[in-house]
Short mmCIF file of C-alpha atoms and ligand atoms in Angstrom, two decimals:
data_model
loop_
_atom_site.label_atom_id
_atom_site.label_comp_id
_atom_site.label_asym_id
_atom_site.label_seq_id
_atom_site.Cartn_x
_atom_site.Cartn_y
_atom_site.Cartn_z
CA MET A 1 53.95 32.38 -176.52
CA SER A 2 55.42 34.34 -174.45
CA GLU A 3 59.54 33.61 -174.37
CA ASN A 4 59.27 34.81 -170.29
CA ARG A 5 61.26 31.92 -168.23
CA THR A 6 62.19 32.45 -164.62
CA GLU A 7 64.70 29.96 -163.18
CA LEU A 8 63.41 28.07 -160.03
CA SER A 9 67.10 29.13 -158.43
CA GLN A 10 65.90 32.48 -158.32
CA LEU A 11 63.23 32.03 -156.03
CA GLY A 12 65.05 29.10 -153.84
CA GLU A 13 63.01 26.47 -152.10
CA PHE A 14 61.63 28.73 -149.73
CA GLY A 15 60.38 31.47 -152.36
CA LEU A 16 58.82 28.72 -154.05
CA ILE A 17 56.89 27.13 -151.02
CA GLU A 18 55.92 30.94 -150.28
CA ARG A 19 54.45 31.55 -153.58
CA ILE A 20 52.39 28.10 -153.61
CA ASN A 21 51.41 29.13 -150.05
CA SER A 22 50.30 32.80 -151.12
CA LYS A 23 47.89 30.92 -154.27
CA PHE A 24 46.24 28.59 -151.37
CA PRO A 25 44.42 30.68 -148.87
CA ILE A 26 42.74 28.13 -146.33
CA SER A 27 39.19 28.06 -146.55
CA ASN A 28 38.50 25.13 -144.31
CA ALA A 29 37.74 25.97 -140.26
CA THR A 30 39.23 23.10 -139.38
CA THR A 31 42.55 23.61 -140.68
CA LEU A 32 44.21 25.46 -137.97
CA THR A 33 47.82 26.02 -139.37
CA GLY A 34 48.73 25.23 -143.27
CA ILE A 35 51.54 25.61 -145.09
CA GLY A 36 54.76 26.84 -143.08
CA ASP A 37 55.21 24.88 -139.92
CA ASP A 38 57.05 21.63 -139.36
CA ALA A 39 53.25 19.87 -139.56
CA ALA A 40 50.06 20.96 -140.57
CA VAL A 41 47.62 21.17 -137.51
CA ILE A 42 44.14 20.20 -138.27
CA ASP A 43 41.10 20.73 -135.72
CA SER A 44 39.85 17.24 -133.83
CA GLY A 45 38.39 18.63 -130.97
CA ASP A 46 40.56 18.43 -127.92
CA GLU A 47 43.79 17.06 -129.31
CA SER A 48 44.71 18.14 -133.08
CA LEU A 49 45.92 16.16 -135.94
CA LEU A 50 49.24 16.89 -136.97
CA VAL A 51 50.38 16.00 -140.63
CA SER A 52 53.59 16.25 -142.65
CA THR A 53 55.39 14.58 -145.26
CA ASP A 54 59.35 14.00 -146.33
CA MET A 55 60.41 12.21 -149.61
CA LEU A 56 64.13 11.30 -149.98
CA LEU A 57 65.45 10.45 -153.35
CA GLU A 58 68.20 8.75 -154.64
CA GLY A 59 71.23 10.81 -155.96
CA ILE A 60 69.45 13.96 -154.03
CA HIS A 61 68.83 12.77 -150.59
CA PHE A 62 71.09 9.48 -150.40
CA ASP A 63 73.82 7.67 -152.32
CA LEU A 64 73.39 4.01 -151.85
CA SER A 65 77.42 3.47 -152.60
CA TYR A 66 77.49 4.31 -148.65
CA MET A 67 73.77 4.61 -147.31
CA PRO A 68 72.51 1.01 -146.19
CA LEU A 69 69.28 0.22 -147.04
CA GLN A 70 68.09 -0.65 -143.54
CA HIS A 71 69.22 2.88 -142.31
CA LEU A 72 67.74 4.34 -145.13
CA GLY A 73 64.44 3.06 -144.13
CA TYR A 74 65.21 4.16 -140.58
CA LYS A 75 66.06 7.83 -141.64
CA ALA A 76 63.20 8.24 -143.58
CA VAL A 77 60.68 7.45 -141.13
CA ALA A 78 63.05 9.37 -137.88
CA VAL A 79 63.14 12.88 -140.06
CA ASN A 80 59.19 12.87 -139.99
CA VAL A 81 58.58 11.93 -136.81
CA SER A 82 60.92 14.71 -135.96
CA ASP A 83 58.51 17.28 -137.77
CA ILE A 84 56.03 16.05 -135.33
CA ALA A 85 58.51 16.05 -132.37
CA ALA A 86 58.95 19.80 -133.61
CA MET A 87 55.46 20.43 -132.96
CA ASN A 88 55.57 18.90 -129.57
CA GLY A 89 53.32 16.26 -130.83
CA ARG A 90 53.46 12.77 -130.63
CA ALA A 91 53.45 10.56 -133.81
CA GLY A 92 51.19 7.76 -134.37
CA GLN A 93 51.10 6.32 -138.02
CA ILE A 94 53.35 6.85 -141.38
CA VAL A 95 52.04 5.98 -144.68
CA ILE A 96 54.95 5.38 -146.95
CA SER A 97 54.99 5.56 -150.87
CA LEU A 98 57.86 4.22 -152.79
CA ALA A 99 59.05 4.05 -156.48
CA ILE A 100 61.18 1.30 -157.23
CA SER A 101 63.29 0.55 -160.19
CA ASN A 102 64.15 -3.19 -161.17
CA ARG A 103 67.69 -2.43 -160.11
CA PHE A 104 66.42 -3.47 -156.60
CA SER A 105 65.60 -7.02 -155.30
CA LEU A 106 63.27 -8.27 -153.25
CA GLU A 107 66.34 -8.49 -150.75
CA ALA A 108 67.18 -5.09 -150.65
CA ILE A 109 63.32 -4.03 -150.26
CA ASP A 110 63.09 -6.04 -147.20
CA ALA A 111 66.42 -4.41 -145.68
CA LEU A 112 64.47 -1.39 -146.41
CA PHE A 113 61.72 -2.27 -144.58
CA GLU A 114 63.98 -3.87 -141.70
CA GLY A 115 64.45 -0.06 -141.24
CA VAL A 116 61.18 0.80 -141.35
CA HIS A 117 60.23 -1.48 -138.73
CA ALA A 118 63.24 -0.52 -136.36
CA ALA A 119 61.83 2.84 -136.50
CA CYS A 120 58.36 2.16 -136.11
CA LYS A 121 59.10 -0.02 -133.27
CA ASN A 122 61.74 2.55 -131.57
CA TYR A 123 59.13 5.68 -132.08
CA ASN A 124 56.07 3.64 -131.36
CA VAL A 125 54.61 4.38 -134.62
CA ASP A 126 52.23 1.95 -137.08
CA LEU A 127 52.73 1.78 -140.92
CA VAL A 128 49.26 1.74 -142.11
CA GLY A 129 49.36 2.58 -145.98
CA GLY A 130 51.13 3.56 -148.82
CA ASP A 131 51.71 3.30 -152.77
CA THR A 132 53.96 1.23 -154.51
CA SER A 133 55.16 2.07 -157.88
CA SER A 134 58.11 1.49 -160.35
CA SER A 135 60.40 4.20 -161.15
CA ALA A 136 62.27 4.65 -164.69
CA ALA A 137 65.39 5.57 -162.35
CA GLY A 138 66.40 5.63 -158.90
CA LEU A 139 64.57 4.99 -155.58
CA VAL A 140 62.15 7.33 -154.26
CA ILE A 141 60.74 6.73 -150.74
CA SER A 142 58.16 9.48 -149.66
CA VAL A 143 56.69 9.31 -146.02
CA THR A 144 53.62 10.90 -144.55
CA VAL A 145 53.37 10.83 -140.79
CA LEU A 146 50.47 11.65 -138.48
CA GLY A 147 50.62 12.75 -134.99
CA ARG A 148 48.32 14.22 -132.47
CA ALA A 149 49.21 16.75 -129.24
CA PRO A 150 46.24 18.40 -127.21
CA LYS A 151 45.18 21.97 -128.81
CA ASP A 152 46.59 24.07 -126.14
CA LYS A 153 50.16 22.21 -126.19
CA ILE A 154 50.84 22.44 -129.98
CA VAL A 155 53.64 24.80 -130.46
CA ARG A 156 54.67 26.52 -133.79
CA ARG A 157 57.29 28.41 -135.26
CA SER A 158 55.31 31.76 -134.67
CA GLY A 159 55.40 31.98 -130.84
CA ALA A 160 58.34 33.50 -129.75
CA LYS A 161 58.69 36.66 -127.97
CA ALA A 162 61.57 38.90 -127.09
CA ASN A 163 63.90 37.76 -124.81
CA ASP A 164 62.73 34.07 -124.84
CA ILE A 165 66.07 31.88 -124.66
CA LEU A 166 66.99 30.07 -127.77
CA CYS A 167 67.89 26.43 -126.90
CA VAL A 168 68.89 23.86 -128.85
CA THR A 169 69.54 19.99 -128.19
CA GLY A 170 72.44 17.67 -128.79
CA ASP A 171 75.07 18.85 -131.00
CA LEU A 172 75.43 20.49 -134.46
CA GLY A 173 77.27 20.13 -137.69
CA ALA A 174 78.16 16.50 -137.21
CA ALA A 175 75.51 15.03 -139.83
CA TYR A 176 77.29 17.35 -142.39
CA MET A 177 80.96 16.36 -141.46
CA GLY A 178 79.80 12.75 -141.84
CA LEU A 179 78.57 13.13 -145.19
CA GLN A 180 82.32 14.82 -146.00
CA VAL A 181 83.85 11.82 -144.69
CA LEU A 182 81.64 9.43 -146.54
CA GLU A 183 81.84 11.31 -149.92
CA ARG A 184 85.81 11.19 -149.58
CA GLU A 185 86.03 7.89 -148.80
CA LYS A 186 83.74 6.96 -151.85
CA GLN A 187 85.94 8.85 -154.07
CA VAL A 188 89.08 7.08 -152.83
CA PHE A 189 87.22 3.55 -153.29
CA LEU A 190 86.23 4.62 -156.80
CA SER A 191 89.86 5.57 -157.49
CA ASN A 192 91.15 2.33 -155.89
CA PRO A 193 88.98 -0.48 -154.88
CA GLU A 194 91.60 -2.13 -153.00
CA MET A 195 91.23 0.48 -150.21
CA GLN A 196 89.37 -0.25 -147.22
CA PRO A 197 87.37 2.77 -146.26
CA ASP A 198 88.89 4.46 -143.21
CA ILE A 199 86.12 5.69 -140.98
CA GLU A 200 86.48 4.21 -137.49
CA LYS A 201 87.68 7.39 -135.68
CA TYR A 202 84.69 9.36 -137.85
CA GLU A 203 82.11 6.90 -136.48
CA TYR A 204 80.17 9.20 -134.46
CA ILE A 205 79.51 11.92 -137.25
CA VAL A 206 79.03 9.35 -139.90
CA GLY A 207 76.54 7.69 -137.30
CA ARG A 208 74.92 11.10 -137.54
CA GLN A 209 74.49 11.07 -141.27
CA LEU A 210 73.37 7.35 -141.80
CA LYS A 211 70.83 6.96 -138.65
CA PRO A 212 69.48 10.18 -137.55
CA GLU A 213 67.24 9.93 -134.24
CA ALA A 214 64.10 12.46 -133.81
CA ARG A 215 64.35 13.96 -130.64
CA MET A 216 61.13 12.71 -129.12
CA ASP A 217 63.21 11.95 -125.95
CA ILE A 218 63.38 15.72 -125.40
CA ILE A 219 59.63 16.20 -125.84
CA HIS A 220 58.57 13.64 -123.31
CA GLU A 221 61.00 15.09 -120.75
CA LEU A 222 59.82 18.83 -121.28
CA ARG A 223 56.22 17.70 -120.73
CA ASP A 224 57.75 16.39 -117.69
CA LYS A 225 59.26 19.24 -116.34
CA SER A 226 55.90 21.30 -117.45
CA CYS A 227 58.47 23.42 -119.64
CA LEU A 228 56.14 24.03 -122.70
CA PRO A 229 58.62 25.95 -125.62
CA THR A 230 57.29 29.24 -126.83
CA ALA A 231 58.31 28.14 -130.65
CA MET A 232 59.78 25.36 -132.10
CA ILE A 233 61.44 24.00 -134.95
CA ASP A 234 63.71 20.83 -136.16
CA ILE A 235 67.19 21.44 -137.60
CA SER A 236 66.90 19.80 -141.20
CA ASP A 237 68.52 22.48 -143.02
CA GLY A 238 71.05 23.92 -140.54
CA LEU A 239 70.94 26.19 -137.43
CA ALA A 240 70.95 29.54 -139.48
CA SER A 241 68.23 28.52 -141.75
CA GLU A 242 66.14 27.40 -138.79
CA LEU A 243 66.51 30.75 -136.55
CA PHE A 244 65.57 32.72 -139.74
CA HIS A 245 62.31 30.58 -139.74
CA LEU A 246 61.79 31.25 -136.24
CA GLY A 247 62.54 34.90 -136.13
CA LYS A 248 60.35 35.48 -139.25
CA GLN A 249 57.27 33.65 -138.17
CA SER A 250 57.41 35.15 -134.87
CA ASN A 251 58.65 38.62 -135.66
CA VAL A 252 61.44 39.32 -133.36
CA GLY A 253 65.20 39.58 -134.02
CA VAL A 254 67.67 36.40 -133.21
CA LYS A 255 71.10 36.83 -131.24
CA ILE A 256 73.29 33.85 -130.64
CA PHE A 257 76.81 33.42 -129.22
CA GLU A 258 79.34 31.51 -130.99
CA ASP A 259 80.60 29.88 -128.17
CA LYS A 260 77.55 28.32 -127.02
CA VAL A 261 76.86 26.79 -130.08
CA PRO A 262 77.29 22.92 -129.24
CA ILE A 263 79.98 21.22 -131.43
CA ASP A 264 80.88 17.62 -130.78
CA HIS A 265 84.92 17.13 -130.81
CA THR A 266 85.09 14.74 -133.65
CA THR A 267 82.72 17.06 -135.74
CA PHE A 268 84.98 20.18 -134.61
CA GLU A 269 88.56 18.10 -135.62
CA THR A 270 86.80 16.66 -138.64
CA ALA A 271 86.08 20.19 -140.14
CA ILE A 272 89.43 21.33 -139.62
CA GLU A 273 90.81 18.59 -141.42
CA PHE A 274 88.64 19.35 -144.22
CA LYS A 275 89.92 23.01 -143.88
CA LEU A 276 86.44 23.92 -143.17
CA ASP A 277 85.14 26.62 -140.31
CA PRO A 278 83.51 24.10 -137.69
CA ILE A 279 81.04 27.20 -136.64
CA THR A 280 80.10 27.51 -140.43
CA CYS A 281 79.56 23.81 -140.32
CA ALA A 282 77.34 24.14 -137.26
CA LEU A 283 75.43 26.80 -138.55
CA HIS A 284 75.00 25.61 -142.24
CA GLY A 285 75.48 21.83 -142.16
CA GLY A 286 71.81 21.01 -141.95
CA GLU A 287 70.21 17.21 -141.28
CA ASP A 288 71.04 17.15 -137.65
CA TYR A 289 67.46 16.68 -136.57
CA GLU A 290 68.04 18.89 -133.42
CA LEU A 291 65.53 20.64 -131.81
CA LEU A 292 65.89 24.44 -131.94
CA PHE A 293 62.92 25.74 -129.46
CA THR A 294 62.55 29.30 -127.42
CA ILE A 295 61.59 29.43 -123.70
CA ASN A 296 60.13 32.02 -121.67
CA PRO A 297 63.38 32.97 -119.29
CA ALA A 298 60.78 32.27 -116.44
CA ASP A 299 61.15 28.57 -117.38
CA TYR A 300 64.91 28.74 -117.49
CA ASP A 301 65.26 26.93 -113.90
CA LYS A 302 63.29 23.78 -115.14
CA ILE A 303 65.59 22.70 -117.71
CA LYS A 304 69.35 24.86 -117.03
CA ASN A 305 70.50 21.68 -115.73
CA HIS A 306 69.60 19.38 -118.46
CA PRO A 307 73.04 17.73 -120.29
CA ASP A 308 71.73 17.83 -123.66
CA ILE A 309 70.23 21.34 -123.60
CA HIS A 310 72.15 24.38 -124.86
CA PHE A 311 71.27 27.95 -124.25
CA ILE A 312 72.64 29.37 -127.30
CA GLY A 313 71.44 32.92 -127.26
CA HIS A 314 68.02 34.67 -127.13
CA MET A 315 65.39 36.83 -129.03
CA HIS A 316 65.15 40.60 -129.30
CA ASN A 317 62.80 43.17 -130.45
CA ASP A 318 64.54 44.46 -133.77
CA ALA A 319 63.14 41.83 -136.24
CA SER A 320 65.76 42.59 -138.86
CA GLN A 321 68.53 42.04 -136.73
CA HIS A 322 69.48 38.03 -136.78
CA VAL A 323 73.18 38.27 -135.39
CA LEU A 324 76.23 35.77 -134.35
CA ILE A 325 78.28 37.20 -131.39
CA THR A 326 81.79 35.50 -132.09
CA LYS A 327 84.43 34.44 -129.54
CA GLN A 328 86.05 37.54 -129.82
CA GLN A 329 82.82 39.49 -129.44
CA THR A 330 82.11 40.48 -132.86
CA VAL A 331 78.63 40.96 -133.97
CA VAL A 332 78.16 39.65 -137.77
CA PRO A 333 74.46 39.37 -139.61
CA LEU A 334 73.54 35.51 -139.69
CA GLN A 335 73.22 34.39 -143.15
CA ALA A 336 70.49 31.95 -144.16
CA GLN A 337 72.01 29.61 -146.61
CA GLY A 338 70.47 26.41 -145.90
CA TRP A 339 69.97 24.03 -148.76
CA ASN A 340 68.68 25.47 -151.88
CA HIS A 341 68.07 22.08 -154.18
CA PHE A 342 67.51 24.11 -157.08
CA LYS A 343 71.12 25.73 -157.70
P1 ADP B 401 60.68 21.01 -143.09
O1 ADP B 401 61.75 21.45 -143.44
O2 ADP B 401 60.11 21.25 -141.65
O3 ADP B 401 60.16 19.34 -143.55
P2 ADP B 401 59.80 22.26 -145.26
O4 ADP B 401 60.81 23.21 -145.40
O5 ADP B 401 60.02 21.24 -146.13
O6 ADP B 401 59.55 21.78 -144.02
O7 ADP B 401 58.53 22.86 -145.25
C1 ADP B 401 57.81 23.94 -145.15
C2 ADP B 401 56.34 24.01 -145.27
O8 ADP B 401 55.99 24.18 -146.72
C3 ADP B 401 56.09 23.10 -144.53
O9 ADP B 401 54.83 23.51 -144.02
C4 ADP B 401 55.79 21.77 -145.71
O10 ADP B 401 54.53 21.29 -145.64
C5 ADP B 401 55.26 23.15 -146.93
N1 ADP B 401 55.69 22.60 -147.95
C6 ADP B 401 56.77 21.89 -148.80
N2 ADP B 401 56.55 21.97 -150.09
C7 ADP B 401 55.74 22.36 -150.30
C8 ADP B 401 54.69 22.10 -151.70
N3 ADP B 401 55.26 21.42 -152.71
N4 ADP B 401 53.13 22.21 -151.78
C9 ADP B 401 52.62 22.72 -150.61
N5 ADP B 401 53.23 22.90 -149.40
C10 ADP B 401 54.69 22.54 -149.46
MG1 MG B 402 61.21 20.93 -139.52
#
């Protein structure tokens, strides 16, 4: 037998996905987009079907010592709807698969589904199926979402052109800093259970970690303003990593300006408190579930006054150059750290 063994960390998550992708060329004409975008696109007449799936694992994606089960249920749906939003689609249905250990009571599972229910109501999505299994250790929740969009309105990661303006919704780095606060308070609690968690002043960022929202509101507003993005992705791994996806798949370079990247003041101050650089948290934090998209400069006037859309830079011709212009006007290459689950 061969002694060859390659560690998965050598490829990383994206390397592994690329490897799987290379072995499964598409053979059905109805598969319009396969692996590599926020959702797959399946031909079904004038309206295409969008499919995406995301799995949350206890101990990897959430820690039940600070993640209430209602919030977990809500988040599991929201992060899936976010991938449909990122295709400029509308989510319609979800299916949920659960693996549950005997640590969980009926009341606990009820709480989880209360959150699922709230998200289904908020995003107008129907729960139409799933699968339930026991688990040897920990809770696993896997959601698959089905969405739709008119065929000519689907926005992929690959459509950006040089000079297109890079837009980002909301603010970045908050979910990551919220997680740092929750982790710190957990350690404080473990060393002294009498201590009450001190999270009031961090309410906004903790909320961003525990209860993210899919930006379907932005999708509706862009449609109302007849502004069709040229490319789009949701920010799950971190701004820098998503910029690399847009740049690579659109075959253009990226230029962003540090002073344009939206960072909430609580995120900023908490980053300083934790001796972290706020811009690093915004670039690499992840789990913000905001939308990153590009528009043709001709569409800029349509959305330039939107209070929750920020213009952080633009695309350019040299696909090998992804750069950040710092506040001191220094040009630094962007690094795509993202999350590597195999580290
Ligand atoms: P997102 O962050 O938008 O959820 P991912 O980074 O998880 O996207 O996945 C990128 C692409 O790779 C998607 O098209 C996804 O469907 C696909 N993908 C991820 N894991 C696998 C896998 N194990 N097998 C096939 N495709 C996968
Ligand atoms: Mg995505």
